[in-house]
Amino acid sequence: MSRREWDALPDGVRDAVENRVGPILKAETPESGINSEFAATLHTDRGPVFCKGIRADARGAWMHRNEAEVDPWLPAGVTPRLLWEIETDGWLLLGFEHADGRHADLSPGSPDLAPLAAVVDELGRELTPCPTPTRSLADRWATRPVWETYRTVPPDDLNPWDRESLPELARIEAAAPELLDGDTLLHTDLHPGNLLVADGQVRVIDWAWRSRGAAWIDPAFLVIRLMSAGHSVTAAEAWVMQVRAFREAQAEAVTAFAVTVLGLWEHKLRTAPHPHSERLTSVARLWARHRAESYAGTLL
């Protein structure tokens, strides 16, 4: 999504923001982020504030509304607080507490790994039961049976292991929604770009994809990110065992999760790829294959 600079926003939008924070002295656009048409740290006499926004009728506006709706329920200190929400002149803008920090380093031996495990463990405890009405991840994924679709009409260039395993992958995928169900408010998009580190503390940003499900799901998402950062599959799984919810997860449920995530990344790679899609699909395949072969006896 192409980004607009501060000066390119409609006059009425800039006026509405300045009515909240005072005159904008400087606007700094971040390098990362793909879901906002505008994003910047706005510097004012009162201090900096992070602002992100999108046209109110844009396809991705629901993600910004999701963030605004969930903010009051998130644990204090774990995520920057939403300060205001503005909808005017056809734009929706959110103003957040400014959070200093760099994106997390998930590579082996990184000092960010210990505080990240602590934050993920805290989120699982604090957000169970789910404090606000939220669509379940099981419902979301039940409407997208990738492996069943591919089993019926396999793509010509499907990975050889995927093709050989299609009946089993489709069967495991069909069991996933029930196994993923739960009553925890989930982030579902934990990756370095959504993790800010400052003074040894990790803060979690961008809750646009929040869902409800089993508490072990957010740490499970991190397995793929850890592997992508250089961890072996066994090392990545050993790391997430620090999180209580993941330690208590059923093996067949984690396997169903891994298989389903691979299908979703495979489909994304074909239909709406991002620069990182090919790498993450390859890593997701390594994990799903490991789970399918190591835990075959535990599957339904």
PDB file of C-alpha atoms in Angstrom:
ATOM      1  CA  MET A   1       0.000   0.000   0.000  1.00  0.00           C
ATOM      2  CA  SER A   2       1.472   3.362  -1.029  1.00  0.00           C
ATOM      3  CA  ARG A   3       2.091   5.822   1.794  1.00  0.00           C
ATOM      4  CA  ARG A   4       1.093   9.476   1.994  1.00  0.00           C
ATOM      5  CA  GLU A   5       3.249  12.023   3.720  1.00  0.00           C
ATOM      6  CA  TRP A   6       1.786  14.307   6.397  1.00  0.00           C
ATOM      7  CA  ASP A   7       1.609  17.288   4.040  1.00  0.00           C
ATOM      8  CA  ALA A   8      -0.334  15.221   1.495  1.00  0.00           C
ATOM      9  CA  LEU A   9      -3.260  14.541   3.837  1.00  0.00           C
ATOM     10  CA  PRO A  10      -6.407  16.645   3.324  1.00  0.00           C
ATOM     11  CA  ASP A  11      -6.359  19.979   5.139  1.00  0.00           C
ATOM     12  CA  GLY A  12      -9.360  19.007   7.277  1.00  0.00           C
ATOM     13  CA  VAL A  13      -7.625  15.840   8.455  1.00  0.00           C
ATOM     14  CA  ARG A  14      -4.449  17.679   9.451  1.00  0.00           C
ATOM     15  CA  ASP A  15      -6.487  20.339  11.205  1.00  0.00           C
ATOM     16  CA  ALA A  16      -8.372  17.696  13.194  1.00  0.00           C
ATOM     17  CA  VAL A  17      -5.119  16.081  14.318  1.00  0.00           C
ATOM     18  CA  GLU A  18      -3.551  19.399  15.301  1.00  0.00           C
ATOM     19  CA  ASN A  19      -6.654  20.215  17.305  1.00  0.00           C
ATOM     20  CA  ARG A  20      -5.788  17.162  19.421  1.00  0.00           C
ATOM     21  CA  VAL A  21      -2.014  17.477  19.701  1.00  0.00           C
ATOM     22  CA  GLY A  22      -1.043  21.012  18.707  1.00  0.00           C
ATOM     23  CA  PRO A  23       1.029  22.143  15.716  1.00  0.00           C
ATOM     24  CA  ILE A  24       3.060  19.407  14.012  1.00  0.00           C
ATOM     25  CA  LEU A  25       6.747  20.351  14.063  1.00  0.00           C
ATOM     26  CA  LYS A  26       7.996  17.310  12.166  1.00  0.00           C
ATOM     27  CA  ALA A  27       6.553  14.053  10.815  1.00  0.00           C
ATOM     28  CA  GLU A  28       8.800  10.965  10.562  1.00  0.00           C
ATOM     29  CA  THR A  29       7.576   8.078   8.420  1.00  0.00           C
ATOM     30  CA  PRO A  30       8.632   4.566   9.556  1.00  0.00           C
ATOM     31  CA  GLU A  31      10.248   2.170   7.110  1.00  0.00           C
ATOM     32  CA  SER A  32       8.058  -0.813   8.011  1.00  0.00           C
ATOM     33  CA  GLY A  33       4.312  -1.371   7.874  1.00  0.00           C
ATOM     34  CA  ILE A  34       2.051  -2.187   4.947  1.00  0.00           C
ATOM     35  CA  ASN A  35      -1.537  -1.750   6.129  1.00  0.00           C
ATOM     36  CA  SER A  36      -1.790   2.016   6.596  1.00  0.00           C
ATOM     37  CA  GLU A  37      -1.979   4.726   3.950  1.00  0.00           C
ATOM     38  CA  PHE A  38      -0.467   7.126   6.449  1.00  0.00           C
ATOM     39  CA  ALA A  39       1.858   6.371   9.355  1.00  0.00           C
ATOM     40  CA  ALA A  40       4.249   8.713  11.109  1.00  0.00           C
ATOM     41  CA  THR A  41       5.676   9.825  14.409  1.00  0.00           C
ATOM     42  CA  LEU A  42       4.335  13.338  14.816  1.00  0.00           C
ATOM     43  CA  HIS A  43       6.546  15.645  16.848  1.00  0.00           C
ATOM     44  CA  THR A  44       4.784  18.421  18.775  1.00  0.00           C
ATOM     45  CA  ASP A  45       5.528  20.822  21.612  1.00  0.00           C
ATOM     46  CA  ARG A  46       3.719  18.355  23.883  1.00  0.00           C
ATOM     47  CA  GLY A  47       5.911  15.450  22.817  1.00  0.00           C
ATOM     48  CA  PRO A  48       5.724  12.806  20.078  1.00  0.00           C
ATOM     49  CA  VAL A  49       2.685  10.745  19.169  1.00  0.00           C
ATOM     50  CA  PHE A  50       2.444   7.893  16.685  1.00  0.00           C
ATOM     51  CA  CYS A  51      -0.350   8.304  14.144  1.00  0.00           C
ATOM     52  CA  LYS A  52      -1.592   5.850  11.550  1.00  0.00           C
ATOM     53  CA  GLY A  53      -4.534   6.068   9.226  1.00  0.00           C
ATOM     54  CA  ILE A  54      -6.374   5.017   6.121  1.00  0.00           C
ATOM     55  CA  ARG A  55      -9.267   6.226   4.023  1.00  0.00           C
ATOM     56  CA  ALA A  56     -12.418   5.279   5.903  1.00  0.00           C
ATOM     57  CA  ASP A  57     -13.901   3.421   2.924  1.00  0.00           C
ATOM     58  CA  ALA A  58     -10.698   1.546   2.054  1.00  0.00           C
ATOM     59  CA  ARG A  59     -10.640  -2.216   2.060  1.00  0.00           C
ATOM     60  CA  GLY A  60      -8.256  -2.341   5.024  1.00  0.00           C
ATOM     61  CA  ALA A  61     -10.078   0.160   7.236  1.00  0.00           C
ATOM     62  CA  TRP A  62     -11.528  -2.696   9.314  1.00  0.00           C
ATOM     63  CA  MET A  63      -8.043  -3.422  10.655  1.00  0.00           C
ATOM     64  CA  HIS A  64      -7.743   0.070  12.110  1.00  0.00           C
ATOM     65  CA  ARG A  65     -11.211  -0.221  13.627  1.00  0.00           C
ATOM     66  CA  ASN A  66     -10.165  -3.540  15.152  1.00  0.00           C
ATOM     67  CA  GLU A  67      -7.188  -1.867  16.814  1.00  0.00           C
ATOM     68  CA  ALA A  68      -9.315   0.926  18.218  1.00  0.00           C
ATOM     69  CA  GLU A  69     -11.949  -1.456  19.583  1.00  0.00           C
ATOM     70  CA  VAL A  70      -9.544  -3.800  21.342  1.00  0.00           C
ATOM     71  CA  ASP A  71      -7.214  -1.229  22.884  1.00  0.00           C
ATOM     72  CA  PRO A  72      -9.122  -0.697  26.170  1.00  0.00           C
ATOM     73  CA  TRP A  73      -8.852  -4.399  26.969  1.00  0.00           C
ATOM     74  CA  LEU A  74      -5.091  -4.792  26.507  1.00  0.00           C
ATOM     75  CA  PRO A  75      -2.777  -5.017  29.541  1.00  0.00           C
ATOM     76  CA  ALA A  76      -1.232  -1.704  30.572  1.00  0.00           C
ATOM     77  CA  GLY A  77       2.443  -1.424  29.695  1.00  0.00           C
ATOM     78  CA  VAL A  78       2.407  -4.269  27.168  1.00  0.00           C
ATOM     79  CA  THR A  79       1.133  -2.188  24.263  1.00  0.00           C
ATOM     80  CA  PRO A  80       1.114   1.566  23.526  1.00  0.00           C
ATOM     81  CA  ARG A  81      -2.237   3.092  24.485  1.00  0.00           C
ATOM     82  CA  LEU A  82      -4.643   4.558  21.961  1.00  0.00           C
ATOM     83  CA  LEU A  83      -4.975   8.270  22.740  1.00  0.00           C
ATOM     84  CA  TRP A  84      -7.596   9.296  20.192  1.00  0.00           C
ATOM     85  CA  GLU A  85      -9.516   8.255  17.106  1.00  0.00           C
ATOM     86  CA  ILE A  86     -10.501  10.695  14.363  1.00  0.00           C
ATOM     87  CA  GLU A  87     -12.801  10.102  11.420  1.00  0.00           C
ATOM     88  CA  THR A  88     -13.193  13.113   9.168  1.00  0.00           C
ATOM     89  CA  ASP A  89     -13.036  14.117   5.512  1.00  0.00           C
ATOM     90  CA  GLY A  90     -13.165  10.466   4.482  1.00  0.00           C
ATOM     91  CA  TRP A  91     -10.180   9.411   6.610  1.00  0.00           C
ATOM     92  CA  LEU A  92      -9.806   7.317   9.769  1.00  0.00           C
ATOM     93  CA  LEU A  93      -6.772   8.122  11.935  1.00  0.00           C
ATOM     94  CA  LEU A  94      -5.573   6.638  15.210  1.00  0.00           C
ATOM     95  CA  GLY A  95      -3.193   8.396  17.594  1.00  0.00           C
ATOM     96  CA  PHE A  96      -1.111   6.205  19.894  1.00  0.00           C
ATOM     97  CA  GLU A  97       1.222   6.809  22.791  1.00  0.00           C
ATOM     98  CA  HIS A  98       4.671   7.051  21.269  1.00  0.00           C
ATOM     99  CA  ALA A  99       6.800   3.987  22.014  1.00  0.00           C
ATOM    100  CA  ASP A 100      10.564   4.184  21.722  1.00  0.00           C
ATOM    101  CA  GLY A 101      12.441   1.090  20.699  1.00  0.00           C
ATOM    102  CA  ARG A 102      13.698  -1.080  17.916  1.00  0.00           C
ATOM    103  CA  HIS A 103      12.156  -4.149  16.369  1.00  0.00           C
ATOM    104  CA  ALA A 104      12.880  -7.397  18.184  1.00  0.00           C
ATOM    105  CA  ASP A 105      15.769  -9.646  17.207  1.00  0.00           C
ATOM    106  CA  LEU A 106      14.629 -13.293  17.264  1.00  0.00           C
ATOM    107  CA  SER A 107      17.923 -14.864  16.206  1.00  0.00           C
ATOM    108  CA  PRO A 108      19.573 -17.537  18.378  1.00  0.00           C
ATOM    109  CA  GLY A 109      21.205 -16.038  21.459  1.00  0.00           C
ATOM    110  CA  SER A 110      19.396 -12.706  21.182  1.00  0.00           C
ATOM    111  CA  PRO A 111      18.830 -10.901  24.505  1.00  0.00           C
ATOM    112  CA  ASP A 112      15.304 -10.108  23.274  1.00  0.00           C
ATOM    113  CA  LEU A 113      14.152 -13.715  23.568  1.00  0.00           C
ATOM    114  CA  ALA A 114      13.804 -13.856  27.359  1.00  0.00           C
ATOM    115  CA  PRO A 115      11.626 -10.719  27.721  1.00  0.00           C
ATOM    116  CA  LEU A 116       9.588 -11.818  24.711  1.00  0.00           C
ATOM    117  CA  ALA A 117       8.775 -15.153  26.367  1.00  0.00           C
ATOM    118  CA  ALA A 118       7.725 -13.286  29.513  1.00  0.00           C
ATOM    119  CA  VAL A 119       5.402 -10.953  27.577  1.00  0.00           C
ATOM    120  CA  VAL A 120       3.783 -13.754  25.595  1.00  0.00           C
ATOM    121  CA  ASP A 121       3.227 -15.706  28.803  1.00  0.00           C
ATOM    122  CA  GLU A 122       1.707 -12.603  30.428  1.00  0.00           C
ATOM    123  CA  LEU A 123      -0.647 -11.980  27.515  1.00  0.00           C
ATOM    124  CA  GLY A 124      -1.941 -15.527  27.695  1.00  0.00           C
ATOM    125  CA  ARG A 125      -2.747 -15.108  31.388  1.00  0.00           C
ATOM    126  CA  GLU A 126      -4.133 -11.566  31.286  1.00  0.00           C
ATOM    127  CA  LEU A 127      -6.330 -12.046  28.216  1.00  0.00           C
ATOM    128  CA  THR A 128      -8.027 -15.252  29.377  1.00  0.00           C
ATOM    129  CA  PRO A 129     -10.991 -15.300  29.379  1.00  0.00           C
ATOM    130  CA  CYS A 130     -11.344 -13.160  26.254  1.00  0.00           C
ATOM    131  CA  PRO A 131     -12.465  -9.772  27.620  1.00  0.00           C
ATOM    132  CA  THR A 132     -14.352  -8.484  24.575  1.00  0.00           C
ATOM    133  CA  PRO A 133     -16.533 -10.013  21.829  1.00  0.00           C
ATOM    134  CA  THR A 134     -14.120 -11.247  19.173  1.00  0.00           C
ATOM    135  CA  ARG A 135     -14.459 -13.568  16.194  1.00  0.00           C
ATOM    136  CA  SER A 136     -12.763 -16.889  16.781  1.00  0.00           C
ATOM    137  CA  LEU A 137      -9.708 -17.966  14.824  1.00  0.00           C
ATOM    138  CA  ALA A 138     -11.429 -21.325  14.347  1.00  0.00           C
ATOM    139  CA  ASP A 139     -14.291 -19.625  12.501  1.00  0.00           C
ATOM    140  CA  ARG A 140     -11.899 -17.610  10.366  1.00  0.00           C
ATOM    141  CA  TRP A 141      -9.902 -20.618   9.322  1.00  0.00           C
ATOM    142  CA  ALA A 142     -12.872 -22.938   8.811  1.00  0.00           C
ATOM    143  CA  THR A 143     -13.936 -20.774   5.867  1.00  0.00           C
ATOM    144  CA  ARG A 144     -10.565 -21.196   4.122  1.00  0.00           C
ATOM    145  CA  PRO A 145      -9.873 -24.945   3.652  1.00  0.00           C
ATOM    146  CA  VAL A 146      -6.791 -24.593   1.462  1.00  0.00           C
ATOM    147  CA  TRP A 147      -5.684 -28.225   1.539  1.00  0.00           C
ATOM    148  CA  GLU A 148      -9.168 -29.516   0.760  1.00  0.00           C
ATOM    149  CA  THR A 149      -9.323 -27.138  -2.205  1.00  0.00           C
ATOM    150  CA  TYR A 150      -5.903 -28.254  -3.429  1.00  0.00           C
ATOM    151  CA  ARG A 151      -6.805 -31.903  -2.891  1.00  0.00           C
ATOM    152  CA  THR A 152      -9.706 -31.443  -5.305  1.00  0.00           C
ATOM    153  CA  VAL A 153      -7.752 -29.403  -7.865  1.00  0.00           C
ATOM    154  CA  PRO A 154      -3.985 -29.543  -7.151  1.00  0.00           C
ATOM    155  CA  PRO A 155      -1.933 -26.647  -8.568  1.00  0.00           C
ATOM    156  CA  ASP A 156       0.493 -27.872 -11.221  1.00  0.00           C
ATOM    157  CA  ASP A 157       3.505 -26.457  -9.384  1.00  0.00           C
ATOM    158  CA  LEU A 158       2.595 -27.662  -5.900  1.00  0.00           C
ATOM    159  CA  ASN A 159       5.552 -28.677  -3.749  1.00  0.00           C
ATOM    160  CA  PRO A 160       6.185 -32.455  -4.131  1.00  0.00           C
ATOM    161  CA  TRP A 161       5.758 -33.194  -0.405  1.00  0.00           C
ATOM    162  CA  ASP A 162       2.560 -31.161  -0.307  1.00  0.00           C
ATOM    163  CA  ARG A 163       1.204 -33.054  -3.324  1.00  0.00           C
ATOM    164  CA  GLU A 164       2.041 -36.480  -1.907  1.00  0.00           C
ATOM    165  CA  SER A 165       0.537 -35.542   1.467  1.00  0.00           C
ATOM    166  CA  LEU A 166      -2.659 -33.851   0.243  1.00  0.00           C
ATOM    167  CA  PRO A 167      -5.140 -36.421   1.630  1.00  0.00           C
ATOM    168  CA  GLU A 168      -3.500 -36.317   5.065  1.00  0.00           C
ATOM    169  CA  LEU A 169      -3.089 -32.536   5.034  1.00  0.00           C
ATOM    170  CA  ALA A 170      -6.746 -32.048   4.146  1.00  0.00           C
ATOM    171  CA  ARG A 171      -7.810 -34.457   6.908  1.00  0.00           C
ATOM    172  CA  ILE A 172      -5.704 -32.696   9.542  1.00  0.00           C
ATOM    173  CA  GLU A 173      -6.886 -29.283   8.332  1.00  0.00           C
ATOM    174  CA  ALA A 174     -10.520 -30.365   8.732  1.00  0.00           C
ATOM    175  CA  ALA A 175      -9.883 -31.206  12.402  1.00  0.00           C
ATOM    176  CA  ALA A 176      -8.061 -27.936  13.132  1.00  0.00           C
ATOM    177  CA  PRO A 177     -10.962 -25.558  13.931  1.00  0.00           C
ATOM    178  CA  GLU A 178     -12.188 -27.616  16.898  1.00  0.00           C
ATOM    179  CA  LEU A 179      -8.642 -28.122  18.176  1.00  0.00           C
ATOM    180  CA  LEU A 180      -7.842 -24.388  17.991  1.00  0.00           C
ATOM    181  CA  ASP A 181     -10.937 -23.198  19.813  1.00  0.00           C
ATOM    182  CA  GLY A 182     -10.516 -21.435  23.140  1.00  0.00           C
ATOM    183  CA  ASP A 183     -11.284 -18.296  25.123  1.00  0.00           C
ATOM    184  CA  THR A 184      -8.126 -16.198  24.971  1.00  0.00           C
ATOM    185  CA  LEU A 185      -7.796 -12.869  23.159  1.00  0.00           C
ATOM    186  CA  LEU A 186      -5.020 -13.473  20.619  1.00  0.00           C
ATOM    187  CA  HIS A 187      -2.791 -11.170  18.605  1.00  0.00           C
ATOM    188  CA  THR A 188      -2.198 -13.749  15.786  1.00  0.00           C
ATOM    189  CA  ASP A 189       0.472 -11.663  14.049  1.00  0.00           C
ATOM    190  CA  LEU A 190       3.502 -11.764  16.327  1.00  0.00           C
ATOM    191  CA  HIS A 191       6.635 -11.041  14.314  1.00  0.00           C
ATOM    192  CA  PRO A 192       9.620  -8.698  14.771  1.00  0.00           C
ATOM    193  CA  GLY A 193       7.860  -5.771  13.094  1.00  0.00           C
ATOM    194  CA  ASN A 194       5.113  -5.898  15.730  1.00  0.00           C
ATOM    195  CA  LEU A 195       7.504  -6.232  18.676  1.00  0.00           C
ATOM    196  CA  LEU A 196       9.287  -3.156  20.017  1.00  0.00           C
ATOM    197  CA  VAL A 197      12.196  -3.499  22.430  1.00  0.00           C
ATOM    198  CA  ALA A 198      13.471  -0.727  24.710  1.00  0.00           C
ATOM    199  CA  ASP A 199      15.398  -0.998  27.988  1.00  0.00           C
ATOM    200  CA  GLY A 200      15.072  -4.776  27.931  1.00  0.00           C
ATOM    201  CA  GLN A 201      11.269  -4.666  27.714  1.00  0.00           C
ATOM    202  CA  VAL A 202       9.127  -5.909  24.819  1.00  0.00           C
ATOM    203  CA  ARG A 203       5.923  -4.160  23.768  1.00  0.00           C
ATOM    204  CA  VAL A 204       3.418  -5.656  21.323  1.00  0.00           C
ATOM    205  CA  ILE A 205       1.892  -3.368  18.701  1.00  0.00           C
ATOM    206  CA  ASP A 206      -0.674  -3.640  15.868  1.00  0.00           C
ATOM    207  CA  TRP A 207      -3.595  -5.743  17.099  1.00  0.00           C
ATOM    208  CA  ALA A 208      -5.460  -5.510  13.789  1.00  0.00           C
ATOM    209  CA  TRP A 209      -5.737  -9.296  13.422  1.00  0.00           C
ATOM    210  CA  ARG A 210      -6.931  -9.976  16.972  1.00  0.00           C
ATOM    211  CA  SER A 211      -8.958 -13.175  17.337  1.00  0.00           C
ATOM    212  CA  ARG A 212     -10.242 -15.503  20.020  1.00  0.00           C
ATOM    213  CA  GLY A 213      -8.812 -18.986  20.481  1.00  0.00           C
ATOM    214  CA  ALA A 214      -6.613 -21.306  22.515  1.00  0.00           C
ATOM    215  CA  ALA A 215      -3.963 -19.557  24.609  1.00  0.00           C
ATOM    216  CA  TRP A 216      -1.118 -21.554  23.045  1.00  0.00           C
ATOM    217  CA  ILE A 217      -1.748 -20.167  19.539  1.00  0.00           C
ATOM    218  CA  ASP A 218       0.233 -16.917  19.823  1.00  0.00           C
ATOM    219  CA  PRO A 219       3.393 -18.710  21.019  1.00  0.00           C
ATOM    220  CA  ALA A 220       2.831 -21.291  18.265  1.00  0.00           C
ATOM    221  CA  PHE A 221       2.919 -18.532  15.645  1.00  0.00           C
ATOM    222  CA  LEU A 222       6.352 -17.615  16.977  1.00  0.00           C
ATOM    223  CA  VAL A 223       7.767 -21.042  16.096  1.00  0.00           C
ATOM    224  CA  ILE A 224       7.775 -20.101  12.412  1.00  0.00           C
ATOM    225  CA  ARG A 225       9.253 -16.672  13.126  1.00  0.00           C
ATOM    226  CA  LEU A 226      12.013 -18.185  15.264  1.00  0.00           C
ATOM    227  CA  MET A 227      12.848 -20.701  12.556  1.00  0.00           C
ATOM    228  CA  SER A 228      12.920 -17.916   9.985  1.00  0.00           C
ATOM    229  CA  ALA A 229      15.403 -16.092  12.253  1.00  0.00           C
ATOM    230  CA  GLY A 230      17.790 -19.071  12.299  1.00  0.00           C
ATOM    231  CA  HIS A 231      16.536 -21.500  14.954  1.00  0.00           C
ATOM    232  CA  SER A 232      16.166 -25.180  14.144  1.00  0.00           C
ATOM    233  CA  VAL A 233      12.674 -26.625  14.432  1.00  0.00           C
ATOM    234  CA  THR A 234      13.584 -28.423  17.652  1.00  0.00           C
ATOM    235  CA  ALA A 235      15.188 -25.284  19.116  1.00  0.00           C
ATOM    236  CA  ALA A 236      12.168 -23.150  18.187  1.00  0.00           C
ATOM    237  CA  GLU A 237       9.748 -25.603  19.786  1.00  0.00           C
ATOM    238  CA  ALA A 238      11.966 -25.843  22.859  1.00  0.00           C
ATOM    239  CA  TRP A 239      11.929 -22.050  23.191  1.00  0.00           C
ATOM    240  CA  VAL A 240       8.131 -21.763  23.131  1.00  0.00           C
ATOM    241  CA  MET A 241       7.947 -24.446  25.808  1.00  0.00           C
ATOM    242  CA  GLN A 242       8.854 -21.596  28.180  1.00  0.00           C
ATOM    243  CA  VAL A 243       5.288 -20.371  27.726  1.00  0.00           C
ATOM    244  CA  ARG A 244       2.953 -22.313  29.990  1.00  0.00           C
ATOM    245  CA  ALA A 245       0.034 -22.395  27.564  1.00  0.00           C
ATOM    246  CA  PHE A 246       2.185 -23.980  24.866  1.00  0.00           C
ATOM    247  CA  ARG A 247       3.582 -26.561  27.292  1.00  0.00           C
ATOM    248  CA  GLU A 248       0.018 -27.612  28.050  1.00  0.00           C
ATOM    249  CA  ALA A 249      -1.133 -27.773  24.415  1.00  0.00           C
ATOM    250  CA  GLN A 250      -2.107 -31.138  22.944  1.00  0.00           C
ATOM    251  CA  ALA A 251       0.362 -32.450  20.362  1.00  0.00           C
ATOM    252  CA  GLU A 252      -2.375 -33.102  17.798  1.00  0.00           C
ATOM    253  CA  ALA A 253      -3.649 -29.530  18.159  1.00  0.00           C
ATOM    254  CA  VAL A 254      -0.205 -28.035  17.511  1.00  0.00           C
ATOM    255  CA  THR A 255       0.231 -30.318  14.510  1.00  0.00           C
ATOM    256  CA  ALA A 256      -3.147 -29.277  13.108  1.00  0.00           C
ATOM    257  CA  PHE A 257      -2.131 -25.644  13.615  1.00  0.00           C
ATOM    258  CA  ALA A 258       1.175 -26.118  11.779  1.00  0.00           C
ATOM    259  CA  VAL A 259      -0.508 -27.872   8.851  1.00  0.00           C
ATOM    260  CA  THR A 260      -3.196 -25.191   8.565  1.00  0.00           C
ATOM    261  CA  VAL A 261      -0.693 -22.330   8.740  1.00  0.00           C
ATOM    262  CA  LEU A 262       1.326 -23.913   5.934  1.00  0.00           C
ATOM    263  CA  GLY A 263      -1.812 -24.057   3.797  1.00  0.00           C
ATOM    264  CA  LEU A 264      -2.607 -20.412   4.481  1.00  0.00           C
ATOM    265  CA  TRP A 265       0.933 -19.275   3.671  1.00  0.00           C
ATOM    266  CA  GLU A 266       0.956 -21.432   0.515  1.00  0.00           C
ATOM    267  CA  HIS A 267      -2.293 -19.804  -0.613  1.00  0.00           C
ATOM    268  CA  LYS A 268      -1.009 -16.311   0.233  1.00  0.00           C
ATOM    269  CA  LEU A 269       2.163 -16.949  -1.748  1.00  0.00           C
ATOM    270  CA  ARG A 270       0.026 -17.712  -4.804  1.00  0.00           C
ATOM    271  CA  THR A 271      -2.590 -14.994  -4.451  1.00  0.00           C
ATOM    272  CA  ALA A 272      -1.167 -11.996  -2.533  1.00  0.00           C
ATOM    273  CA  PRO A 273       2.558 -12.459  -1.958  1.00  0.00           C
ATOM    274  CA  HIS A 274       4.672 -10.151   0.170  1.00  0.00           C
ATOM    275  CA  PRO A 275       8.474 -10.015   0.022  1.00  0.00           C
ATOM    276  CA  HIS A 276       8.718 -12.424   2.977  1.00  0.00           C
ATOM    277  CA  SER A 277       6.015 -14.867   1.809  1.00  0.00           C
ATOM    278  CA  GLU A 278       8.273 -17.353   0.044  1.00  0.00           C
ATOM    279  CA  ARG A 279      10.650 -17.607   3.003  1.00  0.00           C
ATOM    280  CA  LEU A 280       7.856 -18.055   5.545  1.00  0.00           C
ATOM    281  CA  THR A 281       6.079 -20.640   3.394  1.00  0.00           C
ATOM    282  CA  SER A 282       9.277 -22.669   3.161  1.00  0.00           C
ATOM    283  CA  VAL A 283       9.829 -22.449   6.919  1.00  0.00           C
ATOM    284  CA  ALA A 284       6.185 -23.318   7.630  1.00  0.00           C
ATOM    285  CA  ARG A 285       6.582 -26.414   5.454  1.00  0.00           C
ATOM    286  CA  LEU A 286       9.607 -27.560   7.450  1.00  0.00           C
ATOM    287  CA  TRP A 287       7.626 -27.260  10.661  1.00  0.00           C
ATOM    288  CA  ALA A 288       4.451 -28.870   9.336  1.00  0.00           C
ATOM    289  CA  ARG A 289       6.431 -31.773   7.884  1.00  0.00           C
ATOM    290  CA  HIS A 290       8.295 -32.216  11.177  1.00  0.00           C
ATOM    291  CA  ARG A 291       5.014 -32.265  13.094  1.00  0.00           C
ATOM    292  CA  ALA A 292       3.234 -34.556  10.637  1.00  0.00           C
ATOM    293  CA  GLU A 293       6.071 -37.079  10.627  1.00  0.00           C
ATOM    294  CA  SER A 294       6.987 -36.878  14.321  1.00  0.00           C
ATOM    295  CA  TYR A 295       3.457 -36.942  15.726  1.00  0.00           C
ATOM    296  CA  ALA A 296       1.618 -39.045  13.161  1.00  0.00           C
ATOM    297  CA  GLY A 297       0.485 -41.458  15.862  1.00  0.00           C
ATOM    298  CA  THR A 298      -1.270 -38.710  17.806  1.00  0.00           C
ATOM    299  CA  LEU A 299      -3.413 -37.372  14.958  1.00  0.00           C
ATOM    300  CA  LEU A 300      -7.141 -37.922  14.848  1.00  0.00           C
TER     301      LEU A 300
END
